[in-house]
Coordinates of C-alpha atoms and ligand atoms in Angstrom, one line a residue:
X1472 CA 60.5 173.2 116.1
X1473 CA 60.5 169.8 114.6
X1474 CA 63.1 167.0 114.8
X1475 CA 66.2 166.3 112.9
X1476 CA 66.7 167.2 109.2
X1477 CA 69.5 165.3 107.5
X1478 CA 70.8 166.7 104.2
X1479 CA 72.3 164.0 102.0
X1480 CA 71.3 160.4 102.0
X1481 CA 74.6 158.7 101.2
X1482 CA 76.5 156.4 103.6
X1483 CA 76.5 159.0 106.4
X1484 CA 73.0 160.4 106.1
X1485 CA 71.3 157.0 105.8
X1486 CA 73.2 155.6 108.8
X1487 CA 72.4 158.6 110.9
X1488 CA 68.7 158.3 110.2
X1489 CA 68.6 154.7 111.2
X1490 CA 70.9 155.1 114.2
X1491 CA 68.9 158.0 115.6
X1492 CA 65.8 155.9 115.9
X1493 CA 67.8 152.9 117.1
X1494 CA 69.3 155.1 119.8
X1495 CA 65.8 155.9 121.0
X1496 CA 65.2 159.3 119.4
X1497 CA 61.5 159.8 119.1
X1498 CA 61.2 163.1 117.2
X1499 CA 60.6 163.5 113.5
X1500 CA 63.5 162.4 111.2
X1501 CA 63.7 163.7 107.7
X1502 CA 66.2 162.5 105.2
X1503 CA 66.7 164.8 102.1
X1504 CA 68.0 162.9 99.2
X1505 CA 69.2 164.8 96.1
X1506 CA 69.8 161.6 94.1
X1507 CA 66.2 160.3 94.6
X1508 CA 67.4 156.7 94.9
X1509 CA 67.1 154.3 97.8
X1510 CA 70.5 155.0 99.5
X1511 CA 73.0 152.7 98.0
X1512 CA 76.6 151.4 98.4
X1513 CA 79.0 153.8 96.5
X1514 CA 82.2 151.6 96.5
X1515 CA 80.9 149.0 94.0
X1516 CA 80.4 151.7 91.4
X1517 CA 84.1 151.7 90.5
X1518 CA 84.6 148.0 91.1
X1519 CA 81.8 145.5 90.1
X1520 CA 79.1 147.7 88.7
X1521 CA 80.9 148.6 85.4
X1522 CA 81.9 145.1 84.7
X1523 CA 78.4 143.7 84.3
X1524 CA 76.1 145.5 81.9
X1525 CA 73.0 144.4 84.0
X1526 CA 74.4 145.1 87.5
X1527 CA 72.0 147.0 89.7
X1528 CA 72.8 149.4 92.5
X1529 CA 73.1 147.7 96.0
X1530 CA 70.8 149.4 98.5
X1531 CA 72.4 150.1 101.9
X1532 CA 69.2 148.8 103.4
X1533 CA 65.6 148.1 102.2
X1534 CA 63.0 150.8 102.0
X1535 CA 61.2 149.1 104.9
X1536 CA 64.2 149.9 107.2
X1537 CA 63.2 153.6 106.8
X1538 CA 59.5 153.1 106.8
X1539 CA 59.5 150.9 109.9
X1540 CA 61.4 153.6 111.8
X1541 CA 59.1 156.4 110.5
X1542 CA 61.9 158.1 108.7
X1543 CA 60.6 160.5 106.1
X1544 CA 62.6 160.4 102.9
X1545 CA 62.2 163.4 100.6
X1546 CA 63.7 163.2 97.0
X1547 CA 65.0 166.6 96.2
X1548 CA 67.9 168.9 96.6
X1549 CA 68.2 171.3 99.6
X1550 CA 69.0 174.7 98.1
X1551 CA 69.3 177.0 101.1
X1552 CA 69.7 176.8 104.8
X1553 CA 68.5 179.6 107.2
X1554 CA 70.6 179.0 110.2
X1555 CA 69.1 181.8 112.3
X1556 CA 65.5 180.8 111.5
X1557 CA 66.4 177.0 111.6
X1558 CA 64.9 176.3 108.3
X1559 CA 65.9 174.3 105.2
X1560 CA 64.6 175.2 101.7
X1561 CA 64.4 172.7 98.9
X1562 CA 64.6 173.4 95.2
X1563 CA 61.0 172.3 95.0
X1564 CA 60.0 175.2 97.2
X1565 CA 59.3 173.1 100.2
X1566 CA 60.5 174.4 103.5
X1567 CA 61.3 172.4 106.6
X1568 CA 62.1 173.6 110.1
X1569 CA 64.4 171.7 112.4
X1570 CA 65.8 171.4 115.9
X1571 CA 68.9 169.7 114.7
X1572 CA 70.3 169.8 111.1
X1573 CA 73.0 167.4 110.0
X1574 CA 74.9 168.2 106.8
X1575 CA 76.0 164.9 105.2
X1576 CA 76.4 166.3 101.6
X1577 CA 79.6 164.3 100.8
X1578 CA 82.1 165.5 98.2
X1579 CA 82.3 166.7 94.6
X1580 CA 84.7 165.5 92.0
X1581 CA 87.3 168.0 90.9
X1582 CA 87.4 168.8 87.2
X1583 CA 89.6 170.6 84.7
X1584 CA 87.8 174.0 84.4
X1585 CA 89.9 174.9 81.3
X1586 CA 89.0 171.8 79.3
X1587 CA 86.5 172.2 76.5
X1588 CA 83.1 170.6 77.0
X1589 CA 83.2 167.1 75.6
X1590 CA 80.7 164.3 75.5
X1591 CA 83.2 161.6 76.1
X1592 CA 84.7 163.0 79.3
X1593 CA 83.4 161.4 82.5
X1594 CA 83.9 161.3 86.2
X1595 CA 82.5 159.0 88.8
X1596 CA 80.8 160.0 92.0
X1597 CA 77.1 158.9 91.8
X1598 CA 75.0 156.1 90.4
X1599 CA 73.9 158.4 87.6
X1600 CA 77.6 158.9 86.7
X1601 CA 78.1 155.1 86.7
X1602 CA 75.2 154.5 84.4
X1603 CA 76.4 157.2 82.0
X1604 CA 79.9 155.8 82.0
X1605 CA 78.7 152.2 81.6
X1606 CA 76.6 153.2 78.6
X1607 CA 79.4 155.1 77.0
X1608 CA 81.8 152.2 77.5
X1609 CA 79.8 150.1 75.1
X1610 CA 81.4 151.9 72.1
X1611 CA 84.8 152.3 73.6
X1612 CA 88.1 150.5 72.9
X1613 CA 90.6 152.8 74.6
X1614 CA 90.1 154.6 77.9
X1615 CA 92.4 157.2 79.3
X1616 CA 92.1 157.7 83.1
X1617 CA 93.5 160.9 84.4
X1618 CA 94.6 160.4 88.0
X1619 CA 96.2 157.4 89.7
X1620 CA 94.3 157.7 93.0
X1621 CA 92.0 155.0 94.4
X1622 CA 89.0 155.6 92.2
X1623 CA 91.1 156.0 89.0
X1624 CA 93.0 152.8 89.7
X1625 CA 89.9 150.7 90.6
X1626 CA 88.3 151.9 87.4
X1627 CA 91.5 151.1 85.4
X1628 CA 91.3 147.5 86.7
X1629 CA 87.6 147.2 86.1
X1630 CA 87.6 148.6 82.6
X1631 CA 90.7 146.5 81.6
X1632 CA 88.9 143.4 82.8
X1633 CA 86.2 144.1 80.3
X1634 CA 88.7 144.1 77.5
X1635 CA 89.3 147.8 77.0
X1636 CA 92.7 149.2 76.6
X1637 CA 93.4 151.4 79.6
X1638 CA 96.1 154.1 80.1
X1639 CA 96.5 155.9 83.4
X1640 CA 98.1 159.4 83.4
X1641 CA 99.6 160.3 86.8
X1642 CA 101.3 163.6 87.5
X1643 CA 103.3 162.3 90.4
X1644 CA 106.2 159.9 90.2
X1645 CA 104.0 157.0 91.5
X1646 CA 100.3 156.2 91.8
X1647 CA 98.6 156.6 95.2
X1648 CA 101.5 158.9 96.3
X1649 CA 99.2 161.1 98.5
X1650 CA 97.7 158.1 100.4
X1651 CA 100.0 155.1 100.5
X1652 CA 103.6 154.1 101.1
X1653 CA 105.9 153.7 98.1
X1654 CA 106.0 149.8 98.6
X1655 CA 102.2 149.8 98.3
X1656 CA 102.3 151.9 95.2
X1657 CA 104.9 149.7 93.6
X1658 CA 102.8 146.5 94.4
X1659 CA 99.6 148.1 92.9
X1660 CA 101.5 149.3 89.8
X1661 CA 102.8 145.7 89.4
X1662 CA 99.3 144.3 89.6
X1663 CA 98.0 146.7 87.0
X1664 CA 100.9 146.2 84.7
X1665 CA 100.3 142.5 84.9
X1666 CA 96.8 143.2 83.7
X1667 CA 98.3 145.2 80.8
X1668 CA 97.1 148.6 82.1
X1669 CA 99.6 151.2 80.9
X1670 CA 100.6 153.6 83.7
X1671 CA 102.3 156.8 82.7
X1672 CA 103.6 158.5 85.8
X1673 CA 105.4 161.9 85.9
X1674 CA 102.9 162.9 83.2
X1675 CA 101.7 166.5 82.9
X1676 CA 98.9 167.4 80.5
X1677 CA 99.8 170.1 78.1
X1678 CA 96.8 170.2 75.8
X1679 CA 93.6 168.5 75.1
X1680 CA 92.7 167.8 71.4
X1681 CA 88.9 168.1 71.1
X1682 CA 87.1 167.5 67.8
X1683 CA 83.4 167.7 67.2
X1684 CA 82.7 167.8 70.9
X1685 CA 84.9 164.7 71.8
X1686 CA 88.4 164.5 73.2
X1687 CA 90.4 162.4 70.8
X1688 CA 93.8 162.9 72.2
X1689 CA 95.7 164.4 75.1
X1690 CA 99.1 166.0 74.6
X1691 CA 101.5 165.4 77.5
X1692 CA 105.1 166.0 78.4
X1693 CA 105.6 162.3 77.5
X1694 CA 103.9 162.5 74.1
X1695 CA 100.4 162.2 72.7
X1696 CA 97.9 159.8 74.2
X1697 CA 94.8 158.9 72.1
X1698 CA 91.5 158.2 73.6
X1699 CA 87.9 157.1 72.9
X1700 CA 86.8 158.0 76.4
X1701 CA 88.4 159.9 79.2
X1702 CA 87.7 159.5 82.9
X1703 CA 88.9 162.3 85.2
X1704 CA 89.7 161.0 88.7
X1705 CA 91.8 163.8 90.2
X1706 CA 90.2 163.8 93.7
X1707 CA 87.3 165.5 95.3
X1708 CA 86.4 168.6 97.3
X1709 CA 83.9 168.7 100.2
X1710 CA 80.4 169.6 99.0
X1711 CA 80.0 172.8 101.0
X1712 CA 77.8 174.8 98.6
X1713 CA 74.9 174.7 101.1
X1714 CA 77.1 175.9 103.9
X1715 CA 77.6 179.4 102.6
X1716 CA 76.3 181.1 105.7
X1717 CA 78.2 183.5 107.9
X1718 CA 77.5 181.3 110.9
X1719 CA 78.9 178.2 109.3
X1720 CA 82.7 178.2 109.1
X1721 CA 84.3 176.3 106.2
X1722 CA 87.8 175.6 105.2
X1723 CA 88.4 172.4 103.2
X1724 CA 85.0 171.2 104.4
X1725 CA 82.6 172.3 107.1
X1726 CA 84.6 173.0 110.3
X1727 CA 83.4 170.9 113.2
X1728 CA 84.6 170.5 116.8
X1729 CA 85.7 167.2 118.2
X1730 CA 82.1 166.3 118.8
X1731 CA 81.2 167.0 115.1
X1732 CA 79.3 170.2 115.9
X1733 CA 79.6 173.1 113.5
X1734 CA 80.1 176.7 114.5
X1735 CA 76.3 177.1 114.6
X1736 CA 74.1 175.6 117.5
X1737 CA 72.0 172.6 116.5
X1738 CA 74.0 172.1 113.2
X1739 CA 76.3 169.1 112.8
X1740 CA 78.4 167.8 109.9
X1741 CA 79.5 164.3 109.1
X1742 CA 81.3 162.2 106.5
X1743 CA 83.3 163.5 103.6
X1744 CA 82.1 167.1 104.1
X1745 CA 83.2 167.4 107.8
X1746 CA 86.6 168.8 108.6
X1747 CA 87.1 167.6 112.2
X1748 CA 89.2 169.2 114.9
X1749 CA 91.3 166.6 116.7
X1750 CA 90.8 166.4 120.4
X1751 CA 94.4 165.4 121.0
X1752 CA 96.5 167.9 119.0
X1753 CA 94.2 170.6 117.6
X1754 CA 94.9 169.6 114.0
X1755 CA 92.1 169.2 111.5
X1756 CA 91.3 166.2 109.3
X1757 CA 88.8 165.6 106.5
X1758 CA 88.5 161.9 105.6
X1759 CA 86.7 160.4 102.6
X1760 CA 85.7 156.8 103.5
X1761 CA 82.7 154.7 104.3
X1762 CA 83.9 153.9 107.8
X1763 CA 84.4 157.5 108.6
X1764 CA 80.9 158.5 107.4
X1765 CA 79.1 155.7 109.1
X1766 CA 81.0 155.9 112.4
X1767 CA 80.5 159.7 112.6
X1768 CA 76.8 159.2 111.8
X1769 CA 76.5 156.7 114.7
X1770 CA 78.3 159.2 117.0
X1771 CA 76.1 162.2 116.1
X1772 CA 72.9 160.0 116.4
X1773 CA 74.0 159.1 120.0
X1774 CA 74.7 162.7 120.9
X1775 CA 71.4 163.9 119.7
X1776 CA 69.3 161.0 121.0
X1777 CA 70.9 161.1 124.5
X1778 CA 71.6 164.9 124.7
X1779 CA 75.1 163.9 125.8
X1780 CA 77.7 165.6 123.7
X1781 CA 81.0 163.7 123.6
X1782 CA 84.1 163.8 121.4
X1783 CA 84.1 161.5 118.4
X1784 CA 86.8 158.8 118.5
X1785 CA 87.5 156.1 116.1
X1786 CA 90.4 154.4 114.4
X1787 CA 90.0 155.3 110.7
X1788 CA 90.2 152.4 108.2
X1789 CA 89.7 152.1 104.5
X1790 CA 89.8 149.6 101.7
X1791 CA 90.2 149.7 98.0
X1792 CA 89.9 146.8 95.5
X1793 CA 92.2 147.3 92.5
X1794 CA 91.8 144.2 90.4
X1795 CA 93.1 141.3 92.4
X1796 CA 94.8 143.6 94.9
X1797 CA 92.8 144.2 98.1
X1798 CA 94.4 147.2 99.7
X1799 CA 93.4 148.0 103.3
X1800 CA 94.6 150.8 105.5
X1801 CA 94.2 151.2 109.3
X1802 CA 95.1 154.4 111.0
X1803 CA 96.7 157.5 109.5
X1804 CA 100.3 157.5 108.4
X1805 CA 100.8 161.2 108.2
X1806 CA 103.9 162.3 110.2
X1807 CA 105.2 158.8 110.6
X1808 CA 108.9 158.6 111.2
X1809 CA 109.7 154.9 110.3
X1810 CA 108.1 152.2 108.3
X1811 CA 108.6 148.5 108.5
X1812 CA 107.8 146.4 105.5
X1813 CA 106.9 142.7 105.5
X1814 CA 106.8 141.4 101.9
X1815 CA 105.6 137.8 101.7
X1816 CA 104.6 135.9 98.6
X1817 CA 101.3 137.3 97.4
X1818 CA 100.9 139.7 100.2
X1819 CA 102.4 142.8 101.8
X1820 CA 102.2 144.7 105.1
X1821 CA 103.6 148.2 105.7
X1822 CA 103.7 149.4 109.4
X1823 CA 104.1 153.1 110.1
X1824 CA 105.6 154.2 113.4
X1825 CA 105.8 157.7 114.8
X1826 CA 108.5 157.4 117.4
X1827 CA 107.5 154.4 119.5
X1828 CA 103.8 154.7 118.5
X1829 CA 102.2 152.5 115.9
X1830 CA 100.1 155.0 113.7
X1831 CA 99.1 153.1 110.6
X1832 CA 99.3 149.8 108.8
X1833 CA 98.8 149.3 105.1
X1834 CA 98.2 145.8 103.7
X1835 CA 97.6 144.1 100.4
X1836 CA 95.7 140.8 100.2
X1837 CA 96.2 140.4 103.9
X1838 CA 92.8 140.9 105.6
X1839 CA 93.7 139.0 108.8
X1840 CA 96.6 141.3 109.4
X1841 CA 94.4 144.4 108.7
X1842 CA 92.0 143.3 111.4
X1843 CA 94.9 142.7 113.8
X1844 CA 96.3 146.1 112.9
X1845 CA 93.0 147.7 113.9
X1846 CA 93.1 145.9 117.2
X1847 CA 96.7 147.0 117.8
X1848 CA 95.8 150.6 117.1
X1849 CA 92.7 150.5 119.3
X1850 CA 94.8 149.1 122.1
X1851 CA 97.6 151.8 121.5
X1852 CA 100.0 148.9 121.3
X1853 CA 103.7 149.8 120.8
X1854 CA 105.3 147.0 118.9
X1855 CA 109.0 147.3 118.2
X1856 CA 110.4 147.1 114.7
X1857 CA 111.7 143.6 115.6
X1858 CA 108.3 142.4 116.8
X1859 CA 106.7 143.7 113.6
X1860 CA 109.3 141.8 111.5
X1861 CA 108.5 138.6 113.4
X1862 CA 104.9 138.8 112.2
X1863 CA 101.3 138.4 113.4
X1864 CA 101.9 135.6 115.9
X1865 CA 104.2 137.8 118.0
X1866 CA 102.1 140.9 117.5
X1867 CA 99.0 139.1 118.7
X1868 CA 100.7 138.4 122.1
X1869 CA 100.9 142.2 122.6
X1870 CA 97.1 142.4 122.9
X1871 CA 96.4 138.9 124.3
X1872 CA 94.6 137.3 121.4
Ligands
LIG2751 C1 83.1 155.3 93.0 C2 83.5 155.4 94.4 C3 84.1 154.4 95.1 C4 84.5 154.4 96.4 N1 85.1 153.4 97.0 C5 85.3 153.4 98.3 C6 85.9 152.3 99.0 O1 86.3 151.3 98.3 N2 86.1 152.4 100.3 C7 85.8 153.5 101.0 O2 86.0 153.5 102.3 N3 85.3 154.6 100.4 C8 85.0 154.5 99.1 N4 84.5 155.6 98.5 C9 84.2 156.8 99.3 C10 82.9 156.7 100.0 O3 81.9 156.3 99.2 C11 82.6 158.1 100.7 O4 83.6 158.5 101.5 C12 81.3 158.0 101.5 O5 80.2 157.7 100.6 C13 81.0 159.3 102.2 O6 79.8 159.3 102.8 P1 79.0 160.7 102.9 O7 77.7 160.3 103.5 O8 79.8 161.7 103.5 O9 78.7 161.1 101.4 P2 78.0 160.4 100.2 O10 77.9 158.9 100.5 O11 78.7 160.8 99.0 O12 76.6 161.0 100.3 C14 76.3 162.4 100.1 C15 75.0 162.6 99.5 O13 74.5 163.9 99.7 C16 73.8 164.3 98.6 N5 73.7 165.8 98.5 C17 74.7 166.6 98.3 N6 74.2 167.9 98.3 C18 72.9 167.8 98.6 C19 71.9 168.7 98.8 N7 72.1 170.1 98.6 N8 70.6 168.3 99.0 C20 70.4 166.9 99.2 N9 71.3 166.0 99.0 C21 72.6 166.4 98.8 C22 74.6 163.7 97.4 O14 73.9 163.6 96.2 C23 74.9 162.3 98.0 O15 73.9 161.4 97.7 C24 84.1 155.6 97.2 C25 83.5 156.7 96.5 C26 83.2 156.6 95.2 C27 82.5 157.7 94.5

């Protein structure tokens, strides 16, 4: 049996290949890459990439980083995994055997299955999507973005800054409702409105007006919205199509234990595709972020290289750049019972407590406090509401910095 086969060469897969070697793993490492690109940074695609017609993808690391570590990169899509025989088949017909397989296949954008096929409807997940969107933008005045989540709002700000008229349709009563506190949503909405992005919340789509293969208008409960180009940003599902094997359990992602092992020996899952069992309370969590994918990659690399299997532990953190608003989140706010808001000129911090425990901190344009929040969370500090209101100077004393 030969080495580690990694399926998916995004943030998680690329990091895993590098970390395996750096942790001393001396077997074969094969990275299967459906996109056929040198693995690249995804976040700029919705931020800087669309703003400059000549922007190039930013590689995560140079080709030499893989070559120097004798990591074999195969451009192609894995089409089937044989868990019992420990083999991966590629669409090209190539077959690889493995001792360990790591599924790092990321996620897939949701779409509206009932919409007619139209040449001016886009979504953004990959570099190919970004190139297609950028090319289509050239002849576009008015963009409708369906979905006020992170990617939809980043795109709204980017496209607006290139002079397009932008309308965001959001079904909920505020943007970012699923992921951020109401104060953060309000601040982000204010930033976008300042940029003259139109945000229509509480908006349900009733019908799509498609003529000659193009969507020219969207009927909503708030009236008709015309469009030259539509971007659908309504979230993503785990890319589990390869995991359809009786021995790999899935449910909103590939189910993994606290060490990131799937239900099948020698098979691991990391990043967007992994739905992780919490060691503490038995609940499950699937996170879509760069930090999650890269930290999980480092963890699995260590487990494989050292043959010591330990639970994965990390404080999740995330960022999103929405025009001039730099939003950063440390920890997880789900189940929080109290929030304390510090609203200062030009910046904002929202602390979430669950009982006496600090569980998450959301900030806007406040990177120093974000870093402090990560340290407080890592130290399991228990600031009181009063200490939080007093600000970073007092909070720093809780962890002696
Ligand atoms: C436009 C955009 C902006 C983002 N901005 C941010 C941000 O600001 N901050 C943040 O924290 N996160 C951001 N994210 C999310 C972040 O990029 C993902 O959470 C992260 O990339 C997940 O890493 P991953 O390795 O799990 O998956 P990915 O990086 O998505 O990589 C998965 C790879 O697997 C490949 N693959 C899938 N199936 C197969 C197969 N069968 N065979 C071979 N290869 C396969 C895919 O083509 C893909 O290249 C953004 C995502 C997008 C799309």
